[in-house]
Every structure is written in structure tokens, then in C-alpha cells.
Coordinates of C-alpha atoms in Angstrom, one line a residue:
M17 CA 47.4 138.5 36.3
D18 CA 49.1 140.2 39.2
D19 CA 45.7 141.1 40.6
D20 CA 44.6 137.5 40.4
K21 CA 47.7 136.2 42.1
G22 CA 47.4 138.8 44.8
E23 CA 43.7 137.8 45.4
N24 CA 44.6 134.1 45.4
S25 CA 47.4 134.6 47.9
S26 CA 45.2 136.7 50.2
K27 CA 42.5 133.9 50.1
S28 CA 45.2 131.3 50.9
A29 CA 46.3 133.5 53.8
V30 CA 42.8 133.8 55.1
V31 CA 42.3 130.0 54.9
M32 CA 45.5 129.4 56.7
I33 CA 44.5 131.9 59.5
N34 CA 41.1 130.3 59.8
T35 CA 42.6 126.8 60.0
S36 CA 45.2 127.8 62.6
Q37 CA 42.4 129.5 64.7
K38 CA 40.4 126.3 64.5
I39 CA 43.3 124.2 65.5
T40 CA 44.2 126.6 68.4
S41 CA 40.6 126.6 69.6
S42 CA 40.5 122.8 69.5
V43 CA 43.7 122.5 71.4
L44 CA 42.5 125.0 74.0
R45 CA 39.2 123.1 74.4
W46 CA 41.0 119.8 74.8
Y47 CA 43.4 121.4 77.3
R48 CA 40.6 122.9 79.4
Y49 CA 38.6 119.7 79.2
Y50 CA 41.3 117.4 80.5
F51 CA 43.9 119.6 82.2
S52 CA 41.9 122.5 83.7
M53 CA 41.6 121.9 87.5
P54 CA 39.7 123.9 90.1
K55 CA 42.0 126.2 92.1
I56 CA 41.3 124.3 95.4
C57 CA 42.8 121.2 93.8
I58 CA 46.2 122.9 93.6
L59 CA 46.6 122.6 97.4
I60 CA 45.9 118.9 97.2
E61 CA 48.4 118.5 94.4
C62 CA 51.0 120.1 96.7
V63 CA 50.6 117.2 99.0
L64 CA 51.0 114.8 96.1
I65 CA 54.3 116.6 95.2
G66 CA 55.5 116.4 98.8
N67 CA 54.8 112.7 98.9
A68 CA 56.6 112.2 95.6
I69 CA 59.7 114.1 96.9
V70 CA 59.8 111.9 100.0
E71 CA 59.6 108.8 97.9
A72 CA 62.2 110.0 95.4
A73 CA 64.7 111.6 97.8
V74 CA 64.4 109.5 100.9
L75 CA 62.5 106.1 100.6
S76 CA 64.4 105.1 97.4
L77 CA 67.7 105.8 99.1
L78 CA 67.4 103.8 102.3
M79 CA 69.8 101.2 101.0
S80 CA 72.6 103.7 100.4
Y81 CA 71.8 105.5 103.7
L82 CA 72.2 102.3 105.7
R83 CA 75.4 101.4 103.8
D84 CA 77.0 104.8 103.9
E85 CA 76.0 106.1 107.4
W86 CA 75.5 102.9 109.3
D87 CA 78.0 100.6 107.6
K88 CA 75.4 97.9 107.4
K89 CA 76.4 94.7 105.6
L90 CA 75.2 94.3 102.0
F91 CA 72.6 91.6 102.8
V92 CA 71.5 93.2 106.1
A93 CA 70.9 96.6 104.4
A94 CA 69.0 95.0 101.5
A95 CA 66.9 92.9 103.9
T96 CA 66.1 96.0 106.0
V97 CA 64.9 97.9 103.0
N98 CA 62.9 95.0 101.6
V99 CA 61.2 94.3 105.0
S100 CA 60.3 98.0 105.2
E101 CA 58.8 98.0 101.7
G102 CA 57.1 94.7 102.3
M103 CA 55.4 95.9 105.5
S104 CA 54.2 99.1 103.9
G105 CA 52.7 97.1 101.1
L106 CA 50.9 94.7 103.5
L107 CA 49.6 97.6 105.6
C108 CA 47.9 99.0 102.5
I109 CA 44.9 96.7 103.1
P110 CA 44.2 98.0 106.7
A111 CA 45.1 101.5 105.5
T112 CA 42.4 101.3 102.8
Y113 CA 39.9 100.0 105.4
F114 CA 40.9 103.0 107.6
K115 CA 40.3 105.4 104.6
E116 CA 36.9 103.8 103.9
R117 CA 35.8 104.3 107.5
Y118 CA 37.3 107.6 108.5
G119 CA 37.6 109.4 105.2
C120 CA 40.4 110.5 102.8
Y121 CA 41.0 113.8 104.7
T122 CA 41.9 112.1 108.0
T123 CA 44.1 109.5 106.2
L124 CA 45.9 112.1 104.2
V125 CA 46.7 114.2 107.3
L126 CA 48.0 111.2 109.3
S127 CA 50.1 110.1 106.4
S128 CA 51.9 113.5 106.1
M129 CA 52.4 113.6 109.9
F130 CA 54.0 110.2 110.0
Y131 CA 56.3 111.3 107.2
I132 CA 57.3 114.5 108.9
V133 CA 58.0 112.9 112.3
G134 CA 60.0 110.1 110.7
L135 CA 62.1 112.5 108.6
V136 CA 62.7 114.8 111.6
I137 CA 64.0 111.8 113.6
L138 CA 66.3 110.7 110.8
G139 CA 67.6 114.3 110.5
T140 CA 68.3 114.8 114.3
V141 CA 68.6 111.8 116.6
A142 CA 68.9 108.9 114.1
F143 CA 72.4 108.2 115.3
V144 CA 70.8 106.2 118.2
G145 CA 70.2 102.7 116.9
G146 CA 66.8 102.1 118.4
V147 CA 65.6 105.5 117.2
L148 CA 66.6 104.6 113.6
Y149 CA 64.1 101.8 113.4
T150 CA 61.4 103.9 115.1
A151 CA 61.9 106.4 112.2
L152 CA 61.7 103.6 109.7
V153 CA 58.4 102.4 111.2
L154 CA 56.9 105.9 111.0
L155 CA 58.0 106.1 107.3
V156 CA 56.4 102.7 106.7
L157 CA 53.1 103.8 108.2
G158 CA 53.2 107.1 106.2
K159 CA 53.8 105.3 103.0
A160 CA 51.1 102.7 103.7
L161 CA 48.5 105.4 104.4
S162 CA 49.5 107.4 101.3
S163 CA 49.4 104.3 99.2
S164 CA 45.8 103.7 100.1
S165 CA 44.8 106.1 97.3
C166 CA 43.6 108.7 99.9
V167 CA 45.0 111.7 98.0
E168 CA 43.7 110.4 94.7
D169 CA 40.2 109.7 96.0
F170 CA 40.1 113.1 97.8
L171 CA 41.2 114.9 94.6
E172 CA 38.5 113.1 92.6
D173 CA 35.9 114.1 95.2
Q174 CA 36.8 117.7 94.8
L175 CA 36.6 117.5 91.0
K176 CA 33.1 116.0 91.2
A177 CA 32.0 118.5 93.8
Q178 CA 33.2 121.5 91.7
S179 CA 31.9 120.2 88.4
N180 CA 28.3 120.9 87.5
E181 CA 28.2 118.0 85.0
E182 CA 28.7 114.4 85.8
D183 CA 31.5 113.2 83.5
E184 CA 33.2 110.3 85.2
K185 CA 35.5 109.6 82.3
R186 CA 36.7 113.2 82.3
D187 CA 37.3 113.2 86.0
N188 CA 39.3 109.9 85.9
V189 CA 41.5 111.3 83.1
R190 CA 42.1 114.5 85.0
V191 CA 43.0 112.7 88.1
K192 CA 45.5 110.4 86.2
I193 CA 47.1 113.4 84.5
S194 CA 47.4 115.2 87.8
L195 CA 49.0 112.2 89.5
A196 CA 51.5 111.8 86.7
K197 CA 52.3 115.5 86.7
C198 CA 52.9 115.6 90.5
Q199 CA 55.0 112.4 90.4
I200 CA 57.3 113.8 87.7
I201 CA 57.6 117.2 89.5
G202 CA 58.4 115.4 92.8
D203 CA 61.0 113.2 91.2
I204 CA 62.7 116.2 89.6
V205 CA 62.7 118.3 92.8
G206 CA 64.0 115.3 94.8
N207 CA 66.9 114.7 92.3
V208 CA 67.7 118.4 92.3
L209 CA 67.8 118.3 96.1
L210 CA 70.2 115.3 95.9
A211 CA 72.4 117.2 93.5
V212 CA 72.6 120.3 95.7
V213 CA 72.7 118.9 99.3
N214 CA 75.6 116.7 100.2
D215 CA 74.8 115.9 103.8
W216 CA 72.3 113.2 104.9
E217 CA 71.0 115.1 108.0
C218 CA 70.5 118.3 106.1
H219 CA 68.9 116.3 103.3
F220 CA 66.3 114.7 105.7
N221 CA 65.6 118.1 107.4
I222 CA 64.9 119.8 104.1
S223 CA 62.6 117.0 103.0
A224 CA 60.7 117.3 106.3
S225 CA 60.4 121.1 105.8
I226 CA 59.0 120.6 102.3
Q227 CA 56.5 118.0 103.6
S228 CA 55.5 120.4 106.5
F229 CA 55.0 123.3 104.1
T230 CA 52.8 121.3 101.8
L231 CA 50.7 120.1 104.8
V232 CA 50.2 123.7 106.0
L233 CA 49.1 124.6 102.5
F234 CA 46.6 121.7 102.6
F235 CA 45.2 122.9 106.0
I236 CA 44.6 126.4 104.6
G237 CA 42.1 125.0 102.2
T238 CA 40.2 122.9 104.7
P239 CA 37.1 125.2 104.9
L240 CA 36.7 125.0 101.1
Y241 CA 37.0 121.2 100.7
F242 CA 34.2 118.8 100.1
I243 CA 34.7 116.3 102.9
G244 CA 31.7 114.1 102.0
R245 CA 30.2 111.6 104.3
I246 CA 32.0 110.3 107.3
R247 CA 31.0 107.1 109.0
S248 CA 31.2 107.3 112.8
L249 CA 32.4 104.1 114.5
V250 CA 29.8 104.5 117.3
H251 CA 27.0 104.8 114.7
M252 CA 28.2 101.8 112.8
V253 CA 28.2 99.6 115.9
Y254 CA 24.7 100.9 116.8
F255 CA 23.4 100.1 113.3
Y256 CA 24.8 96.6 113.4
F257 CA 23.1 95.7 116.7
R258 CA 19.9 97.5 115.7
R259 CA 19.8 95.5 112.4
L260 CA 20.6 92.3 114.2
F261 CA 17.7 92.9 116.7
D262 CA 15.3 93.7 113.8
K263 CA 16.2 90.5 112.1
T264 CA 15.7 88.5 115.2
T265 CA 12.3 90.0 115.8
L266 CA 11.4 89.4 112.2
R267 CA 12.2 85.7 112.5
S268 CA 9.9 85.2 115.5
S269 CA 7.0 87.1 113.9
S270 CA 4.1 85.0 112.7
D271 CA 2.6 87.7 110.5
H272 CA 5.1 87.2 107.7
Q273 CA 6.5 84.2 105.9
V274 CA 10.2 84.3 106.6
V275 CA 12.6 82.4 104.5
I276 CA 16.1 82.0 105.9
K277 CA 18.9 81.1 103.7
E278 CA 22.2 80.0 105.0
Q279 CA 25.1 82.2 103.9
G280 CA 27.1 79.1 103.1
T281 CA 26.0 79.4 99.4
K282 CA 27.2 83.0 99.2
S283 CA 30.5 82.2 101.0
S284 CA 31.1 79.2 98.8
S285 CA 30.7 81.5 95.7
L286 CA 33.3 83.9 97.2
I287 CA 35.7 81.1 98.0
L288 CA 35.3 79.7 94.5
M289 CA 36.1 83.1 93.0
I290 CA 39.2 83.6 95.2
S291 CA 40.4 80.0 94.6
S292 CA 40.2 80.6 90.8
M293 CA 42.2 83.8 91.1
A294 CA 44.8 82.4 93.5
P295 CA 47.1 80.8 90.8
I296 CA 47.3 84.1 88.9
C297 CA 48.1 86.0 92.1
F298 CA 50.8 83.4 93.0
T299 CA 52.6 84.0 89.7
F300 CA 52.6 87.7 90.3
L301 CA 54.9 87.2 93.4
M302 CA 57.9 86.9 91.0
C303 CA 57.3 90.5 90.0
G304 CA 57.6 91.5 93.6
I305 CA 60.9 89.6 93.9
V306 CA 62.3 91.3 90.8
N307 CA 61.0 94.7 91.9
S308 CA 62.8 94.3 95.3
I309 CA 66.2 94.0 93.7
G310 CA 65.6 97.2 91.7
S311 CA 65.4 99.3 94.9
T312 CA 68.4 97.6 96.6
Y313 CA 71.1 95.9 94.6
F314 CA 70.6 97.9 91.4
L315 CA 71.1 101.1 93.3
E316 CA 74.1 99.8 95.2
Q317 CA 75.7 98.9 91.8
G318 CA 75.0 102.4 90.5
S319 CA 76.5 104.0 93.6
T320 CA 79.9 102.5 92.7
M321 CA 79.9 103.5 89.0
Y322 CA 81.0 106.6 87.2
R323 CA 78.1 109.2 87.2
G324 CA 79.6 112.0 85.2
L325 CA 77.9 113.3 82.1
G326 CA 80.9 112.8 79.9
G327 CA 84.7 112.8 79.8
D328 CA 87.2 110.2 81.0
H329 CA 85.8 107.6 83.4
K330 CA 89.1 107.3 85.2
K331 CA 89.2 111.0 85.9
D332 CA 87.1 110.8 89.0
N333 CA 88.7 108.8 91.8
N334 CA 86.5 110.2 94.6
P335 CA 84.6 107.7 96.9
P336 CA 81.3 107.0 95.3
G337 CA 78.0 107.6 97.0
I338 CA 74.4 108.5 96.4
I339 CA 74.7 112.2 97.3
N340 CA 76.8 114.1 94.8
D341 CA 80.0 116.0 95.6
T342 CA 79.7 118.1 92.4
L343 CA 76.9 119.3 90.2
E344 CA 78.6 117.7 87.2
E345 CA 77.4 114.3 88.5
V346 CA 73.9 112.9 88.1
P347 CA 72.3 111.3 91.2
V348 CA 71.6 107.6 91.2
T349 CA 67.9 108.3 91.6
I350 CA 67.9 109.5 88.0
L351 CA 67.4 105.8 87.3
Q352 CA 64.1 106.0 89.3
I353 CA 62.9 108.8 87.0
V354 CA 63.6 106.6 84.0
K355 CA 61.7 103.8 85.6
Q356 CA 58.7 106.0 86.2
L357 CA 58.7 107.3 82.6
S358 CA 59.0 103.8 81.3
C359 CA 56.0 102.8 83.6
F360 CA 53.8 105.6 82.3
S361 CA 54.7 105.1 78.6
S362 CA 54.3 101.3 78.6
K363 CA 50.8 101.6 80.1
Y364 CA 49.8 104.1 77.5
L365 CA 51.3 102.1 74.6
I366 CA 49.8 98.7 75.6
Y367 CA 46.5 100.3 76.2
R368 CA 46.5 101.9 72.7
I369 CA 47.5 98.6 71.1
L370 CA 45.1 96.2 73.0
S371 CA 42.1 98.5 73.3
K372 CA 41.5 98.2 69.5
R373 CA 41.8 94.5 69.4
L374 CA 40.9 92.9 72.8
R375 CA 38.9 93.9 75.8
G376 CA 37.9 92.5 79.2
T377 CA 39.8 89.9 81.2
R378 CA 41.6 88.4 78.2
A379 CA 43.3 91.8 77.4
T380 CA 44.1 92.3 81.1
L381 CA 45.8 88.9 81.3
I382 CA 47.8 89.6 78.2
R383 CA 49.1 92.8 79.8
I384 CA 50.2 90.9 82.9
G385 CA 51.9 88.3 80.7
V386 CA 53.8 90.9 78.7
G387 CA 54.9 92.5 82.0
M388 CA 56.2 89.2 83.3
I389 CA 58.2 88.8 80.1
F390 CA 59.8 92.1 80.9
S391 CA 60.8 90.6 84.3
V392 CA 62.9 88.1 82.4
G393 CA 64.5 91.0 80.5
V394 CA 65.2 92.8 83.8
C395 CA 67.1 89.8 85.3
S396 CA 68.9 88.8 82.1
I397 CA 70.1 92.4 81.3
A398 CA 71.1 92.9 84.9
R399 CA 73.2 89.7 84.8
A400 CA 75.1 90.9 81.7
V401 CA 75.7 94.4 83.0
E402 CA 77.0 93.1 86.4
A403 CA 79.2 90.6 84.7
K404 CA 80.7 93.5 82.7
R405 CA 81.1 95.6 85.8
L406 CA 82.9 92.8 87.6
D407 CA 85.2 92.3 84.6
V408 CA 86.1 96.0 84.7
V409 CA 86.8 95.7 88.5
V410 CA 89.1 92.7 87.9
R411 CA 91.0 94.4 85.1
E412 CA 91.6 97.7 87.0
D413 CA 94.2 98.0 89.7
H414 CA 93.2 98.2 93.4
L415 CA 89.4 98.1 92.7
L416 CA 88.6 94.6 93.9
D417 CA 89.2 95.3 97.5
N418 CA 88.4 99.0 97.4
P419 CA 84.6 99.3 96.9
K420 CA 84.8 103.0 97.8
K421 CA 86.6 103.8 94.6
V422 CA 84.7 104.6 91.4
V423 CA 84.4 101.9 88.8
P424 CA 85.3 103.3 85.4
M425 CA 82.0 102.3 83.9
S426 CA 79.2 104.7 83.2
I427 CA 76.0 104.5 85.3
F428 CA 74.0 104.7 82.1
W429 CA 74.7 101.0 81.5
L430 CA 72.0 100.4 84.1
L431 CA 69.3 102.3 82.0
P432 CA 68.1 99.2 80.0
Q433 CA 67.3 97.2 83.1
F434 CA 65.5 100.1 84.8
I435 CA 63.5 100.7 81.6
C436 CA 62.4 97.0 81.7
L437 CA 61.7 97.3 85.4
G438 CA 59.4 100.3 84.8
A439 CA 57.6 98.4 81.9
M440 CA 57.1 95.4 84.2
N441 CA 55.5 97.5 86.9
G442 CA 53.4 99.4 84.4
L443 CA 52.1 96.3 82.7
A444 CA 52.0 93.6 85.3
G445 CA 51.3 95.8 88.3
D446 CA 48.5 97.9 86.8
G447 CA 47.3 94.9 84.9
L448 CA 46.7 93.0 88.1
E449 CA 44.9 96.0 89.6
D450 CA 42.6 96.1 86.6
F451 CA 42.1 92.3 86.9
F452 CA 40.9 92.8 90.5
Q453 CA 38.7 95.6 89.4
D454 CA 37.0 93.4 86.8
E455 CA 36.7 90.2 88.9
L456 CA 36.1 91.3 92.5
P457 CA 32.6 92.1 93.8
N458 CA 31.5 95.7 94.0
S459 CA 32.1 95.8 97.8
M460 CA 35.8 95.0 97.3
K461 CA 36.7 97.0 94.2
S462 CA 38.1 99.8 96.4
Y463 CA 40.7 97.3 97.7
A464 CA 42.0 96.4 94.2
S465 CA 45.1 98.7 94.5
A466 CA 45.7 97.5 98.1
F467 CA 45.6 93.8 97.1
T468 CA 48.0 94.5 94.3
Q469 CA 50.5 96.3 96.6
A470 CA 50.0 93.6 99.2
L471 CA 51.0 90.9 96.6
T472 CA 54.0 92.9 95.6
A473 CA 54.9 93.2 99.3
V474 CA 54.7 89.4 99.7
G475 CA 57.1 89.0 96.8
T476 CA 59.4 91.6 98.4
L477 CA 59.4 89.7 101.6
L478 CA 60.0 86.4 99.8
S479 CA 63.0 87.9 98.1
V480 CA 64.6 88.2 101.6
I481 CA 64.1 84.5 102.2
L482 CA 65.3 83.6 98.7
V483 CA 68.4 85.7 98.9
F484 CA 69.2 84.2 102.4
I485 CA 68.8 80.6 100.9
M486 CA 71.1 81.5 98.0
K487 CA 73.6 83.0 100.4
K488 CA 73.8 79.8 102.4
L489 CA 73.8 77.4 99.5
S490 CA 76.6 79.4 97.7
K491 CA 78.8 78.9 100.8
L492 CA 78.6 75.1 100.7
G493 CA 81.8 73.3 100.3
G494 CA 83.9 76.1 101.7
R495 CA 83.3 78.4 98.7
P496 CA 83.4 82.2 99.3
G497 CA 79.7 82.7 98.5
W498 CA 77.8 85.1 96.3
F499 CA 77.3 87.8 98.9
A500 CA 80.4 89.4 100.5
A501 CA 79.8 91.1 103.8
T502 CA 80.6 94.7 102.9
N503 CA 82.3 94.6 99.5
I504 CA 80.0 94.5 96.5
N505 CA 83.0 94.0 94.2
R506 CA 83.7 90.7 95.9
S507 CA 80.1 89.6 95.6
R508 CA 78.7 87.6 92.6
L509 CA 75.5 89.4 92.0
D510 CA 75.7 88.2 88.3
R511 CA 75.0 84.7 89.5
V512 CA 72.1 85.9 91.7
Y513 CA 70.6 87.6 88.6
R514 CA 71.2 84.5 86.5
T515 CA 69.3 82.4 89.1
L516 CA 66.4 84.9 89.1
T517 CA 66.3 84.8 85.3
V518 CA 65.7 81.0 85.4
F519 CA 62.9 81.5 88.0
A520 CA 61.4 84.4 85.9
I521 CA 61.3 82.2 82.8
L522 CA 59.6 79.4 84.6
N523 CA 57.2 81.9 86.1
V524 CA 56.2 83.1 82.6
L525 CA 55.5 79.6 81.5
L526 CA 53.4 78.9 84.6
F527 CA 51.4 82.1 84.1
A528 CA 50.7 81.2 80.5
Y529 CA 49.2 77.9 81.7
V530 CA 47.2 79.3 84.6
S531 CA 45.9 82.3 82.7
T532 CA 44.8 80.1 79.8
S533 CA 43.1 77.7 82.2
Y534 CA 41.3 80.7 83.9
I535 CA 39.9 81.9 80.6
R536 CA 38.9 78.4 79.6
N537 CA 37.1 77.7 82.9
K538 CA 35.4 81.1 82.8
L539 CA 34.0 80.5 79.4
S540 CA 33.0 76.9 79.8
S541 CA 31.5 77.1 83.3
T542 CA 27.7 76.8 83.3
K543 CA 27.3 77.9 86.8
N544 CA 29.3 81.0 86.9
Y545 CA 29.2 83.0 90.0
T546 CA 28.3 86.7 89.6
R547 CA 29.1 89.7 91.6
E548 CA 25.4 90.0 92.4
D549 CA 25.5 86.6 94.0
I550 CA 27.8 87.9 96.7
S551 CA 26.2 91.4 96.9
L552 CA 25.5 90.5 100.5
F553 CA 28.9 91.7 101.5
D554 CA 28.1 95.2 100.1
E555 CA 25.7 96.1 102.9
S556 CA 26.0 93.7 105.8
K557 CA 28.2 91.0 107.3
M558 CA 25.4 89.1 108.9
K559 CA 25.7 85.3 109.0
I560 CA 22.2 84.8 107.5
V561 CA 20.1 86.3 104.8
I562 CA 16.5 86.9 105.5
E563 CA 13.9 87.3 102.8
V564 CA 10.5 88.6 103.9
E565 CA 7.3 88.3 101.9
P566 CA 5.9 90.8 101.4
E567 CA 9.1 92.7 101.1
E568 CA 9.7 95.5 103.5
E569 CA 12.2 98.2 103.1
E570 CA 15.2 97.8 105.3
E571 CA 16.5 100.6 107.4
E572 CA 19.4 102.3 105.7
E573 CA 22.6 102.8 107.6
P574 CA 22.7 106.1 109.4
E575 CA 25.6 108.3 108.3
I576 CA 27.0 111.6 109.4
E577 CA 27.3 114.1 106.6
G578 CA 30.4 116.2 106.6
E579 CA 30.4 119.8 105.8
D580 CA 30.2 120.5 102.1
G581 CA 32.6 123.2 100.9
P582 CA 31.3 126.0 98.7
N583 CA 31.4 125.6 95.0
I584 CA 34.4 127.4 93.5
A585 CA 34.3 128.4 89.8

């Protein structure tokens, strides 16, 4: 009996060992398949981390920088930040065009240089008023170029060049994992930098040094990169006039039967497509408005609240600010990390839920609609939290007219609204980008991300106008108004958020109507335009289309091939 038990136990041990080996090998294969990156891509990821540090430690703090160092009024500081973000979003479209024409490598280098020069100016001579706005312009240009997906596309090019097998799905997953990883690392490093450095000038100089270091690392790998094909502007102009001359000669030839079709039919199809998408794009503007208050007024509220990890809220009476005086405090930008994590997780969860039930445009519109519902949650939660914060300010002594004192209320009260804000961006923002990817013609698919960011930028700029209108209307009849000049404790941001909640609810109802109409019209239309109908825009922007019988092969656009880097195992 003892021998049988020993034999059975040894067999069980062998089975367990074999099972564990199989599981380990499966996990390793899965890791190598999706997470293994060529060594040359590590240098590109350094640039991604540098950009994430700049966004987490600098761009997200412009509101507090203008308030702390320049004593800007509440409305002026918020308007400056929103205009900067709006312009960077609008410039994404020409930045994407620049990337398409001159390559990802050039765009990436220019973006990093703009960042570095802007940060150096902020850290050295930003005390001169005019120079401050010069630095902001450079940061806006750097952000616009980096938002054109130049780093992501360049990273994907390297993966395809280094891989012997063409697995587009694998490359896309690896790029997304790399982007998420670099974003998280950059946010963590940026927040550690905020926790250690307590001086704005030193803070900007360190950020500029990190960005310079990552750019130098990127330059080191230049001989090994796969640059791809670069289109020369001179050759493109030459090709255009050469093709125009060939078409003109072809029309006057009597040896072929030439059929000339006016491009009006093609243009009308494109106009019809854009007009059908316009209502959905219009409803997305509300998401841009809500997103703008997350990077301005939400952070300003957090800068006045208690940021300790525990203990008595009344213990700390030091003046609040973004940069910490002690390591026991958490930086306000920890809320931005929560927003990013919420964005990533919401995208994954909604994809897992909808991919098993719905696909195509209907699933994409549902994602956008759920994201807009979260915009209602952002505004309503923000109103409740701000009402509680103001109630604490009124009950405490000497806080109402002393915005520099810490409000005895934990900053973690703001977590729910930042979680909803991240979910809104992950669902509505990425959903609209996927909507553009599905509906736009092939020649415009590369602009899907740029169009999404441009619409967000328009909403951000509209928030400036909307806040200005609310500021003026709230002062009618001699009332104090909702926006105090410098004292956030005297402002009534809870009423601002309440107004935005009403607008967000109406926007959700409007989106439900226009999205349902869009699906109904798409299904019932008997003369649907197709992406092939407007394929003319893929190759040429001529005003006429010429069909020749018999068909003759058209001259392909001459391109200049860049140097291919060697394959690295």
C-alpha cells in the first residue's frame, strides 16, 4: 500500500511539473509574441517616455504655473491653457500632412526640438512677459507634431522592417502595448519629479534635460533605422505638372476615344459623406468642453485641497500649490495618472463587451454614446464635490478670503470625476477615431486621429467662449458673478458645473437622435456612396477624371527611397 501511494504521489508530481512547464512555456510564447521588441525600438520608446514626461510634468500644469508664478486671474489662466490646447489640437491636421510628406523621422525630431527650446525658455528667461508666450507657442508646436502619431508610425515601421513575417495584428498590438507602457512610465517619472523638485525653473530645466537626453539616444540609432520612402516636394510638383501635361495631350489625341467625366459627381459623394457625419461630429464638441475643465478648473480645485496620504486634514496649514513641499504629499498630477488608467481600462472593457455582440459602425456609435453619458457623470460629480468643498470653506475660519490656505478636505474626493473623465476620453474619443477609420475614404484614414483631436480642440476653444458668456450673464443685476478674479473660494464653480451638466444631458439626447438617424439612413439608402467612389483623392487632385480606351497604364509618382537600415535580430 505504501508503495502504491508513493507511486501515485510521484505520478501526481510529474503531472504537476509537466502542467506547470506547459503553462510557463505558453506564457513565455505569449510574452515574446506581443511584448518582445527589437532592440532598436528601445531608443524610440525613450522619445515616447520623454514626451510623456513633458505632458505629465509641464503641459498639464500650465494652469497652476500661470496662477502661482504669474498671478494670472482665474479666468485668464484657464483661457490661456484652453487656447494653447485648442491650437495644438487644430494644428494636428497640418502636422499630420507634414508627417505624410516629410516622414515620421523629421517630424519626430522637430517635435522634440520645439519641446526642448520651449522648456529652456520657461526655465531661464520666462520672467519676460513676451518670452513666456513665445515658449508657449513652441510647446504648442511640439505637442501638435508629437500628436500627429509620428512616433507611433515610426515605431510600427521599425517593427515591420525587423519582422520577417507580415503579421499586422501582432504589430498593432505591440505598438499599443508599447505606447501604454511608455505613457505610464512617463507619468510616474513626471510625478516623482514633481514630488522631489520644489522650484519651477529647476523643474523646467530638468524636463528639458530629460528631453534632450532622449533625443540624443534617438540620434544614436539613426544609421540603424528603417526610414522608408520620403517624398520630395520638388518631385511632387514635377509629377503634378507632368501628369497634367500628359492628360492635356491625351485629350487632344485623335487616336484614342477619350471620355471626360466631371469631378462634380465625385465631389458630391464626398460632400454627402461629410454632411452625414457632421451631426455626430457636432455632438462630440461637448466632450471637448468637458475635457477642457479637467485640465484647468479641476486641477485648480485640487491645488487648494489637502494632499496628505493620511492624518488630520487640519494639520497642514502651508500654502497649497502643485509642487510639493514635502515627500508626504501627493502631487496633483496623480489625478492625471488615474485618468489615463481609467482611459485604458475603459477602452479594453468596452471592447471585450461589444466585440462579442456588435461590430461595425453600430458598435462604434454605442461606444461614443456611452462616453458621452460619462461626460454627464463628470459634470454632475464635479458639481457635488465643489459644493461640498465650498461648504467646508464657509464653515472653516479665515478660508473664504484666504485661497492660499489648505482646505481641510482630501484631494481624493476628486478621483471619481477624473475616473469618469478618463472613461469619457477612452470611449468617446477613441470611438470617434474608429468611426473616422470606418467611414472616411482610404486616402484620409491617416487623418482620423488628427480630425478627432481637432474636434476636441474646437470644443476646448468653445469652452472659453462659453465660460466668458456665463461670466458676463452671472454678473447681471449687480450680482458678484460665478468667477472671482483671483479667489477660487469666492467663485461658484458648482453652478458652472451644474450648467454644463444640463448641456451634457441635452447633448446625449441629441447624439441618440443623430446616431440613430445615421444608422437608419445608412441602411435604407439605395445609392450609398462607397470609398471606391472617391478613390480619385488617393492618387491625384486633378479637377477631371480621364478614362482612356484602350486603357493605358499611368505613370506612377516618382519617389525617393530612403536608406534602409540593416535588419537586427
